[in-house]
Short mmCIF file of C-alpha atoms in Angstrom, two decimals:
data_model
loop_
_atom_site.label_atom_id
_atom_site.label_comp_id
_atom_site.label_asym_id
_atom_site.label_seq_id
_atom_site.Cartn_x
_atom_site.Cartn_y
_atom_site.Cartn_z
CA UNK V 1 -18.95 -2.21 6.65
CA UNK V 2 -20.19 -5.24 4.71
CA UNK V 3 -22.19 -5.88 1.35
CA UNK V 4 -24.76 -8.59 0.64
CA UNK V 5 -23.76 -10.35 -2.00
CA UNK V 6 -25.40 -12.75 -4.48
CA UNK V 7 -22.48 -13.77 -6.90
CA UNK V 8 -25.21 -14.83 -9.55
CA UNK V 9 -27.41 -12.34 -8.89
CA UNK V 10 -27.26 -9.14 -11.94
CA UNK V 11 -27.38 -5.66 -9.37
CA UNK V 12 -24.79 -7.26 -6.84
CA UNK V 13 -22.48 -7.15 -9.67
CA UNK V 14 -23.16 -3.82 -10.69
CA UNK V 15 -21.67 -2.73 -7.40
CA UNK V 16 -18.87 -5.04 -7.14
CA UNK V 17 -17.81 -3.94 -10.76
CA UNK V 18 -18.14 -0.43 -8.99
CA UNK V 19 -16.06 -1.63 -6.66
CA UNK V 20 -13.43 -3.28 -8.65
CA UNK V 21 -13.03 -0.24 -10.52
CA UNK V 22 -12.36 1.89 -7.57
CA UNK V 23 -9.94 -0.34 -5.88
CA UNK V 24 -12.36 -0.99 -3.16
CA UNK V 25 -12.87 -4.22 -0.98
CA UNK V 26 -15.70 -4.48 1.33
CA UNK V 27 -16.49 -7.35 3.20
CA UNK V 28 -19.08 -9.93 1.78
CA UNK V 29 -22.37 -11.76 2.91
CA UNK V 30 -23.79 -13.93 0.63
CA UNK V 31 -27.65 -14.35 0.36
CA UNK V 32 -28.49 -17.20 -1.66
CA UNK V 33 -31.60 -15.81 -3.10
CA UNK V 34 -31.46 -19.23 -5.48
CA UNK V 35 -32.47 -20.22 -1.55
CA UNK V 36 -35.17 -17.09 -1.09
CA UNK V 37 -32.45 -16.32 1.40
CA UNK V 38 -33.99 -12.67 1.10
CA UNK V 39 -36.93 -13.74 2.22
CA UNK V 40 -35.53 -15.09 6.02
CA UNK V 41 -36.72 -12.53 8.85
CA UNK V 42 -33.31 -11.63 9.63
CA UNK V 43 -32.81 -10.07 6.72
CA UNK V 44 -36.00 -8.26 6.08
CA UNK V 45 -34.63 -6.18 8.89
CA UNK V 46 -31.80 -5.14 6.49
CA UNK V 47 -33.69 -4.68 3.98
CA UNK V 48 -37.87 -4.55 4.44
CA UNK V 49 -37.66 -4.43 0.22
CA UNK V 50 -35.92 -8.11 0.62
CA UNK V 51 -33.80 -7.32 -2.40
CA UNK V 52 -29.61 -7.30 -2.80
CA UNK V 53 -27.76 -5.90 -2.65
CA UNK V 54 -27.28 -3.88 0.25
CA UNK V 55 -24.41 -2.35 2.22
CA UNK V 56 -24.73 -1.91 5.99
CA UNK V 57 -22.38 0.97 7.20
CA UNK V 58 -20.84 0.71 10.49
CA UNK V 59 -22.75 2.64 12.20
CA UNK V 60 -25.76 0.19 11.28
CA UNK V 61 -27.00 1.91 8.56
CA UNK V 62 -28.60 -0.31 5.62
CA UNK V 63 -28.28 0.96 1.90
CA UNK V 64 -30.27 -0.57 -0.73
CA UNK V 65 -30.48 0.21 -4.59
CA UNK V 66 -27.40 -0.33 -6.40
CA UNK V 67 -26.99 3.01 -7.77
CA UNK V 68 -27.08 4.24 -4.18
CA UNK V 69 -24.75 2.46 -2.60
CA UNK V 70 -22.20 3.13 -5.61
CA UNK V 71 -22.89 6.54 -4.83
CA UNK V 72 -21.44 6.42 -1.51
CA UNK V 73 -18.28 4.81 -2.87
CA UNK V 74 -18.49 7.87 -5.16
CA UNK V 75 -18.42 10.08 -2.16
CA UNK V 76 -15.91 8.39 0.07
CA UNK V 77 -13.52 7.25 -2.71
CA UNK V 78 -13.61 9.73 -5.88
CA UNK V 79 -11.13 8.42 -7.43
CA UNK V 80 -11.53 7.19 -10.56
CA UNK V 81 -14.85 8.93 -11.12
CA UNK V 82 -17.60 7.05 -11.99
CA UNK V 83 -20.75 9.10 -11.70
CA UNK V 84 -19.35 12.28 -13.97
CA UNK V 85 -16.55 15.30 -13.37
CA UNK V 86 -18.52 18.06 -13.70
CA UNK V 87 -22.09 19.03 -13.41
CA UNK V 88 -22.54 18.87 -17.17
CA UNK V 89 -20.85 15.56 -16.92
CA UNK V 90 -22.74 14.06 -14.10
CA UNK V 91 -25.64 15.10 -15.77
CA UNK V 92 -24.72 12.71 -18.89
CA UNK V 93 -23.60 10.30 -16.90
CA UNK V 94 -26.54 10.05 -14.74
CA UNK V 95 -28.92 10.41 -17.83
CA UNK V 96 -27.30 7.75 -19.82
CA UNK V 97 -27.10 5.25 -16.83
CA UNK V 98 -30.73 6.03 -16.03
CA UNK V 99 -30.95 5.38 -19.58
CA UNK V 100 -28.93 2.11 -19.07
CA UNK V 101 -31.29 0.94 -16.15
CA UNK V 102 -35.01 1.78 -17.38
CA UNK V 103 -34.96 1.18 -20.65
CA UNK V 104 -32.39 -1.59 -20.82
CA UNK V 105 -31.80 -3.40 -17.76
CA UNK V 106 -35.11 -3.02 -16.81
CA UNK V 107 -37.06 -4.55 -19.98
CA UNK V 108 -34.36 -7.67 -20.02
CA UNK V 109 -35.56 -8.06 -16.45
CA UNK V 110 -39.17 -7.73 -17.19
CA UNK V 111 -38.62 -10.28 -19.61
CA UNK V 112 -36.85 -12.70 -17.51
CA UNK V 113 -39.15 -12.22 -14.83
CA UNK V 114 -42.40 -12.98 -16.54
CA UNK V 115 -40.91 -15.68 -18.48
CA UNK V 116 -38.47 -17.98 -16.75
CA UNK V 117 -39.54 -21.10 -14.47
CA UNK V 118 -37.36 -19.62 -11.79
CA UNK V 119 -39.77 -16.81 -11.10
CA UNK V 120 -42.66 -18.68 -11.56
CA UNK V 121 -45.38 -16.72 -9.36
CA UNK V 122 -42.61 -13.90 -8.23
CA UNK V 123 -43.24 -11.52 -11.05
CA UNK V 124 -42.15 -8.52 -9.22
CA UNK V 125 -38.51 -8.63 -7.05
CA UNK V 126 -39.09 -8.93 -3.17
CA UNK V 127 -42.28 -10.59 -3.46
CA UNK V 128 -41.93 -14.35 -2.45
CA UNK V 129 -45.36 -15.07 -4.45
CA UNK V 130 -48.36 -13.99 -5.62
CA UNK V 131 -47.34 -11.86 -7.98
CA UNK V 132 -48.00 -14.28 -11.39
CA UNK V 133 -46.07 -13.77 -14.10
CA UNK V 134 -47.27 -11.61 -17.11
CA UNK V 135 -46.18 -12.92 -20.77
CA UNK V 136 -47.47 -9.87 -22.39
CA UNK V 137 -45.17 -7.84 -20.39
CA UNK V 138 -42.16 -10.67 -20.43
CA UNK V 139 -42.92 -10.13 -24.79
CA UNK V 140 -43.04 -6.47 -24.10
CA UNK V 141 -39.56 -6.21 -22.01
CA UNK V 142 -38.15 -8.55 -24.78
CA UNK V 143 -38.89 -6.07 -27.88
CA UNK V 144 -38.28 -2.80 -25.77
CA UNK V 145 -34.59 -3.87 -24.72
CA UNK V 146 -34.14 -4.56 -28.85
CA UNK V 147 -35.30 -0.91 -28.86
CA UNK V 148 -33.10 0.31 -26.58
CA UNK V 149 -30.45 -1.36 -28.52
CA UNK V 150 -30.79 0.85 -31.50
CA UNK V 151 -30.39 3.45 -29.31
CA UNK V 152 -27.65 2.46 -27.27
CA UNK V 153 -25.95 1.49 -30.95
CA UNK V 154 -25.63 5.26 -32.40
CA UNK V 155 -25.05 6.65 -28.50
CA UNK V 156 -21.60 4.21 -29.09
CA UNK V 157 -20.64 4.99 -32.77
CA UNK V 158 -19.77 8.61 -31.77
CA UNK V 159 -18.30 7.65 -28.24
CA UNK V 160 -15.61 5.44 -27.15
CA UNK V 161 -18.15 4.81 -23.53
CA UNK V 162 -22.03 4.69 -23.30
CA UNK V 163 -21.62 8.13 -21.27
CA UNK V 164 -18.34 9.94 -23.35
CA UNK V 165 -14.76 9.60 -23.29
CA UNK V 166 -14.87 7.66 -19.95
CA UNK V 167 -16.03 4.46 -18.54
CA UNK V 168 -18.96 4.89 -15.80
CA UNK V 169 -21.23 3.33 -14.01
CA UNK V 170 -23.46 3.57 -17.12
CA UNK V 171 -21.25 1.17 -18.78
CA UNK V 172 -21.35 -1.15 -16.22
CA UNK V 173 -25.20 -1.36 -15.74
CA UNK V 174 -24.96 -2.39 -19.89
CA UNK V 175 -22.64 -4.46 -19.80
CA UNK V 176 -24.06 -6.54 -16.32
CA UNK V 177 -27.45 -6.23 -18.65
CA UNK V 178 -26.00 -7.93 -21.49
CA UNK V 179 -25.06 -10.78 -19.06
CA UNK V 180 -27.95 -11.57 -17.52
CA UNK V 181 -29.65 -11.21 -20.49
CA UNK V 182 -27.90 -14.31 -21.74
CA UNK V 183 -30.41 -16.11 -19.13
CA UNK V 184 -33.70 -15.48 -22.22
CA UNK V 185 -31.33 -15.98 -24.82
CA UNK V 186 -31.37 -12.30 -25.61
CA UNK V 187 -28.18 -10.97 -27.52
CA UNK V 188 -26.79 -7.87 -29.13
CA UNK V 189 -28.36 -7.44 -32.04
CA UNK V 190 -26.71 -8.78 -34.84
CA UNK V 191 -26.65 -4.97 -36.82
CA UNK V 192 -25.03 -3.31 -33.64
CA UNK V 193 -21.29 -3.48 -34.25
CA UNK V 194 -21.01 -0.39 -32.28
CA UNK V 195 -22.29 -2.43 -29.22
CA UNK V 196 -20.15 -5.36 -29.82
CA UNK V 197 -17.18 -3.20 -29.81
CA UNK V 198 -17.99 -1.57 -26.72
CA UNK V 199 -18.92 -4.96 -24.90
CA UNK V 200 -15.11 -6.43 -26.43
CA UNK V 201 -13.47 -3.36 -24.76
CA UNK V 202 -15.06 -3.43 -21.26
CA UNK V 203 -15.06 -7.38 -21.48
CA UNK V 204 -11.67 -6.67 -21.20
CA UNK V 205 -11.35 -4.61 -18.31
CA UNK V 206 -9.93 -6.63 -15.18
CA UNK V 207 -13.24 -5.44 -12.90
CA UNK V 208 -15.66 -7.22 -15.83
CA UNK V 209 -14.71 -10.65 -13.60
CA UNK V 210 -15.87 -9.34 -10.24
CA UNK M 1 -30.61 27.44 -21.24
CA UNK M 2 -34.44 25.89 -21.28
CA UNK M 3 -36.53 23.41 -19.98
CA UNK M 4 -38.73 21.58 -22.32
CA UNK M 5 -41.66 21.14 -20.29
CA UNK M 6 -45.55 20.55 -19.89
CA UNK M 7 -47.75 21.84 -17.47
CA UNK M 8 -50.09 18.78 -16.77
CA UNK M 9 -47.32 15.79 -16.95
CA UNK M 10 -46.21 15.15 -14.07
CA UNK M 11 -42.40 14.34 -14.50
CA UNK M 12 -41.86 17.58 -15.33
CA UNK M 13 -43.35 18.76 -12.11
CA UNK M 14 -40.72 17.20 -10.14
CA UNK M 15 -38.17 19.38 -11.97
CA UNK M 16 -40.78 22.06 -11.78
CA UNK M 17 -40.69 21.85 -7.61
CA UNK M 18 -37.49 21.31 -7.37
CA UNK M 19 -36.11 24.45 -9.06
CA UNK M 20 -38.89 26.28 -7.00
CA UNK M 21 -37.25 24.84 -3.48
CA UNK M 22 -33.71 26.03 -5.58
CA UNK M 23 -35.33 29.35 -6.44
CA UNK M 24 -34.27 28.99 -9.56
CA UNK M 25 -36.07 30.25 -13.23
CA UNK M 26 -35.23 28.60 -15.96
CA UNK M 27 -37.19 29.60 -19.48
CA UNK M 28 -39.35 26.88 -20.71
CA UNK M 29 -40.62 25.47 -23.90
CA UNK M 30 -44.24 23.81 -24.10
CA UNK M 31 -44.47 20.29 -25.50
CA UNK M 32 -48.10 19.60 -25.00
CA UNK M 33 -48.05 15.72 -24.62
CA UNK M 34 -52.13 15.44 -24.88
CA UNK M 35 -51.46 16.60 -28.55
CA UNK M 36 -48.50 14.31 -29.20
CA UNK M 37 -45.99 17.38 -29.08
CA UNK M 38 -42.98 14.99 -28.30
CA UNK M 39 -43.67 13.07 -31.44
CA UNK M 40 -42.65 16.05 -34.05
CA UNK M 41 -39.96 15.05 -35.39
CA UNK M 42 -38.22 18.75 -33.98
CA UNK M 43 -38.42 17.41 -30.85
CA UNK M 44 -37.03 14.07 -31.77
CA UNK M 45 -33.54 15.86 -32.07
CA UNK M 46 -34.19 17.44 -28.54
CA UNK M 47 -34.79 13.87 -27.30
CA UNK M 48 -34.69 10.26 -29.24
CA UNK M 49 -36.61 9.21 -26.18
CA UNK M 50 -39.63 11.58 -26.86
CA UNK M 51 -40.03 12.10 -23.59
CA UNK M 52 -40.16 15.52 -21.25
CA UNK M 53 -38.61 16.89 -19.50
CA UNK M 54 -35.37 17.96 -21.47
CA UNK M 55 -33.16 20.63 -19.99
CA UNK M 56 -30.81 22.22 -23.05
CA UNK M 57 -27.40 24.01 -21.84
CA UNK M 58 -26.20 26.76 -24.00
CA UNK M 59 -23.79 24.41 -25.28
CA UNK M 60 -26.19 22.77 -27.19
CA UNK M 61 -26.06 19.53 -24.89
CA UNK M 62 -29.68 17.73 -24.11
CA UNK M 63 -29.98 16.70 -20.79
CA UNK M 64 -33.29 13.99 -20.49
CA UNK M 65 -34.25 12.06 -17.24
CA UNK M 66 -35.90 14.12 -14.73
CA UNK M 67 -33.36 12.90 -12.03
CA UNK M 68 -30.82 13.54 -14.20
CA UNK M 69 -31.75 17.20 -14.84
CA UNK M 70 -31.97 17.71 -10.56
CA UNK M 71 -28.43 16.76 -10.26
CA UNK M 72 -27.36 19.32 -12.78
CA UNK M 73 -28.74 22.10 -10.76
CA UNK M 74 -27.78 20.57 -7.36
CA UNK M 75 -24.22 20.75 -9.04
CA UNK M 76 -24.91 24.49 -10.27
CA UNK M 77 -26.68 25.50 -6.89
CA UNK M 78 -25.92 23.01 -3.81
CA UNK M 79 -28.16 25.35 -1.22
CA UNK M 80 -30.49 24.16 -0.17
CA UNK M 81 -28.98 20.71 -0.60
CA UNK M 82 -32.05 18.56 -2.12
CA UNK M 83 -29.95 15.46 -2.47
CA UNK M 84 -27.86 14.78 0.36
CA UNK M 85 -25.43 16.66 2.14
CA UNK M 86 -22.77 14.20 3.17
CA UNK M 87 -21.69 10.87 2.05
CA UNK M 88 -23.97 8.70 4.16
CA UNK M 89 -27.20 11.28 3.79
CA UNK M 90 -26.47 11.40 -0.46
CA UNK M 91 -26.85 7.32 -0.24
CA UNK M 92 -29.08 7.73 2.16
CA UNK M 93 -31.39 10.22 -0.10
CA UNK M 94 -30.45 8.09 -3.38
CA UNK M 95 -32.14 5.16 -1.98
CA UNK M 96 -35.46 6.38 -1.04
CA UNK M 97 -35.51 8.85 -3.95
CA UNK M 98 -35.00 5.41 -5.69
CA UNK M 99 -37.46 3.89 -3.61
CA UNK M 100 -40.06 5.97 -4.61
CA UNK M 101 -39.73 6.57 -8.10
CA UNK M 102 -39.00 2.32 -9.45
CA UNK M 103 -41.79 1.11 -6.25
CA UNK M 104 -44.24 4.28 -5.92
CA UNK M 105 -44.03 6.56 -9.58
CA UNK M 106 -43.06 3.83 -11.88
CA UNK M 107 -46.11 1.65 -10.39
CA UNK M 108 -48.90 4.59 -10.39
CA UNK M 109 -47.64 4.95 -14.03
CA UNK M 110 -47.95 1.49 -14.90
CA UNK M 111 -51.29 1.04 -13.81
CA UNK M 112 -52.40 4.74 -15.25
CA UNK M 113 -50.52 3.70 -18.56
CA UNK M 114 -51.79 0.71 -18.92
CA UNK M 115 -55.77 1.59 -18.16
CA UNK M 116 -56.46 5.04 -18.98
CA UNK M 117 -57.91 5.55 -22.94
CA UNK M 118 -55.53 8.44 -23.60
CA UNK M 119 -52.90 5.23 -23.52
CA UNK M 120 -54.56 2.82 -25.27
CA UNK M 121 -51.96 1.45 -27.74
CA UNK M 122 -49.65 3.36 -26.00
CA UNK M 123 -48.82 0.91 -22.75
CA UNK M 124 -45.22 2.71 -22.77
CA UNK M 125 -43.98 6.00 -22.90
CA UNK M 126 -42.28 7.70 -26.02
CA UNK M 127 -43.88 5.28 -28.41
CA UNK M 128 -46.74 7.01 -30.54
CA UNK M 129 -48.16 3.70 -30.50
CA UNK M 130 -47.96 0.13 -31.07
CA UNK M 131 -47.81 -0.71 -27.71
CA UNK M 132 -50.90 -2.63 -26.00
CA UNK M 133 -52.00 -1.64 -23.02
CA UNK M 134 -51.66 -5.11 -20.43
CA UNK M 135 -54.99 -5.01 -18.09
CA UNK M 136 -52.86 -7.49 -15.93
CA UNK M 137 -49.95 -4.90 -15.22
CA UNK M 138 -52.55 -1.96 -14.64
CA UNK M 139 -53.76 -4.17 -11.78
CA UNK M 140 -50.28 -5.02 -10.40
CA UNK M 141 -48.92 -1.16 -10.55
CA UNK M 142 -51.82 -0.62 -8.13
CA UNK M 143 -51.24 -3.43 -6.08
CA UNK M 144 -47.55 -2.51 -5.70
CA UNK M 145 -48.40 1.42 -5.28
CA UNK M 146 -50.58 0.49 -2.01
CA UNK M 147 -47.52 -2.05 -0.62
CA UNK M 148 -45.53 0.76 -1.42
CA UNK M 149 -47.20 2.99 0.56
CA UNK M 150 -47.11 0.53 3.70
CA UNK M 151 -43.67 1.08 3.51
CA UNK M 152 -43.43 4.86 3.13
CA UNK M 153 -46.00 4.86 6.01
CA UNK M 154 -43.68 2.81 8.43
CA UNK M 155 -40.53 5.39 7.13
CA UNK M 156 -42.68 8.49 7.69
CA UNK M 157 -43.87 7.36 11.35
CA UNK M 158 -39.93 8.26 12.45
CA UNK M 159 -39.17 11.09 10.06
CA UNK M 160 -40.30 14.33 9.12
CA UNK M 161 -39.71 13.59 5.68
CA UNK M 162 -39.19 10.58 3.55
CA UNK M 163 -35.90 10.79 3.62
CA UNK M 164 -34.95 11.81 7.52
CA UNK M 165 -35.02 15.29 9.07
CA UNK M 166 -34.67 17.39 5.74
CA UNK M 167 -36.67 17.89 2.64
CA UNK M 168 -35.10 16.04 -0.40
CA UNK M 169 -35.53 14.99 -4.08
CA UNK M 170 -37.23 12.05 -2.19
CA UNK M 171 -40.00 14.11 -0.94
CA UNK M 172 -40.56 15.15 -4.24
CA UNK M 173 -41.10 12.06 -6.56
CA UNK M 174 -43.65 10.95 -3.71
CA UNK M 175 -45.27 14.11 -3.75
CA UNK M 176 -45.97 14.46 -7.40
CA UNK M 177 -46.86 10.52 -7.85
CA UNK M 178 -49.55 11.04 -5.11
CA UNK M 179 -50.74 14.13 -7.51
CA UNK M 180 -50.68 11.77 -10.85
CA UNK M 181 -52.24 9.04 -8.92
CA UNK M 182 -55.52 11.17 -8.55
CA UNK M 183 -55.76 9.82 -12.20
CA UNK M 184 -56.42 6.69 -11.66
CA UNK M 185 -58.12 7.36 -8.39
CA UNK M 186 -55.80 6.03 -6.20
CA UNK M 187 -55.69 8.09 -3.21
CA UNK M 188 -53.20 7.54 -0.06
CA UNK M 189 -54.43 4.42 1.42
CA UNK M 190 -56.83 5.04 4.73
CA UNK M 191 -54.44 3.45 7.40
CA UNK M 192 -51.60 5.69 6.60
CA UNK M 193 -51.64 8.20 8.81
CA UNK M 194 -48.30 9.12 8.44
CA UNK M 195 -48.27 9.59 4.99
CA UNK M 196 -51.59 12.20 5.21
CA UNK M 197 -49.23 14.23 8.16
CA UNK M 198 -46.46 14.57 5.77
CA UNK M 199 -48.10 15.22 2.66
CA UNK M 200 -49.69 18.21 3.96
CA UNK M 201 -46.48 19.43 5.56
CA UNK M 202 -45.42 19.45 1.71
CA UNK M 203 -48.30 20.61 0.06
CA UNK M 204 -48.16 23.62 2.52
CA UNK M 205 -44.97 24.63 0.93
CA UNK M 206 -45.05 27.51 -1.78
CA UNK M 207 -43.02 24.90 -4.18
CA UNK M 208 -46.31 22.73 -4.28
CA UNK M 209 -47.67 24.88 -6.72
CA UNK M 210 -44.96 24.72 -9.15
#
């Protein structure tokens, strides 16, 4: 088994975060996509979407998507859940980190995306150019994640987590949003003290420096 | 328990479909979207998202995200297994269920969202307005719905179904985005044989009518 790995890339560290959590180490391959490393032929036979990360089983299979390769971990190693106990719970879990992912981590990458130098012409992920960048929609991504905020804000003043009583993957995907969102100079809102609490506590976790 | 639903949208439709291939009833409410049901301020409580479908539990707990709401009743009801039935084949399912719905759904809704005049100041969902529709992204979502395609073409060529041998959750979110994408008159692209062979194997099922 091995995972390719960016270490300053925002969705590989969603799953090593995972990982951390669960005790888990898997070996790593970095692709520099500072490098379009992605974008070499070898690996578009990993992964035809040319994005990381992805895990490669043993038995050659090749998992994109972050959330699905944490669910394997989920399956193989269930200890400490991460995805929810029970079906009521995975169904919170899964809303709020679906919650976590489209309205949050995907507007502060819509932002950064349409807006930073870096991307210039590679609007969309996998797409080595020809995909121009979109300021309306890097303005958009900008005042939706403040939106999301709010929300995010009162979801945390009644719970200790962004999902309930326990940390999951939801909690990861905000906090690894509220890093790379440093990148536009985008912040936590300066009235959400419930966030800031939240970010101090898993901040704190050991797995927050994988 | 109900579903908070709507008969022409088609997110609910996937949760529609699904709990038809679960054989499972579930009483539903009617938001009617095309007269800005999810904006009463009733519903509001339901869902801060404003957005449909919501499944309530007796319990009182609101359970948004279409995806979110499957995985409750694969929980409640694992036969027939919709997402995954192993650790490998749940990762496996994850990913192209993922696949489909942030490369295929997400950009048939971004160009229908973003161009139709039932949207116009309304470029995002759950927001009554004061969002401008971006001409530019319309154009994109369409452009990355027929790459998309390309894709699901070349996975469909070895499978039965998007996923591998079984029908999944997968199957589903392509299904109903081909539906929506009549909308904006995108239709499966004319080199994709593939797709054509397996849509009708899925339209051909009694759950197509859900």
């Amino acid at each position: 088994m091995k995972l390719y790995d960016f270490h300053l890339a925002p969705n590989p560290r969603r799953v090593r975060i995972f990982l951390a959590e669960k005790g888990i180490e898997v070996p790593t391959v970095e692709i520099n996509t500072r490098e379009a490393g992605q974008f070499d032929s070898a690996f578009e036979k990993v992964n035809p979407d040319r994005t990381i990360p992805v895990l490669e089983l043993d038995d050659g299979t090749c998992i994109s998507e972050t959330v699905a390769i944490c669910r394997y971990f989920e399956e193989i190693r269930p200890e400490p859940p991460l995805m929810g106990v029970d079906a009521r719970d995975k169904a919170v879990v899964e809303m709020w980190s679906r919650r976590c992912e489209l309205q949050g981590f995907q507007s502060i990458g819509e932002a950064a995306r349409n807006s930073l130098p870096m991307f210039a012409d590679r609007g969309l992920a996998g797409m080595p150019d020809g995909v121009p960048q979109i300021p309306a929609l890097a303005e958009r991504g900008r005042a939706a994640a403040t939106r999301f905020c709010a929300k995010l804000d009162a979801q945390l003043a009644g719970n200790e987590f962004v999902a309930g009583p326990r940390f999951t993957i939801a909690d990861i995907t905000a906090f690894v949003m509220f890093g790379f969102a440093t990148r536009i100079d985008f912040a936590v809102p300066e009235d959400c003290a419930n966030i800031r609490r939240w970010y101090d506590l898993v901040a704190a976790r050991p797995s927050a420096d994988a």
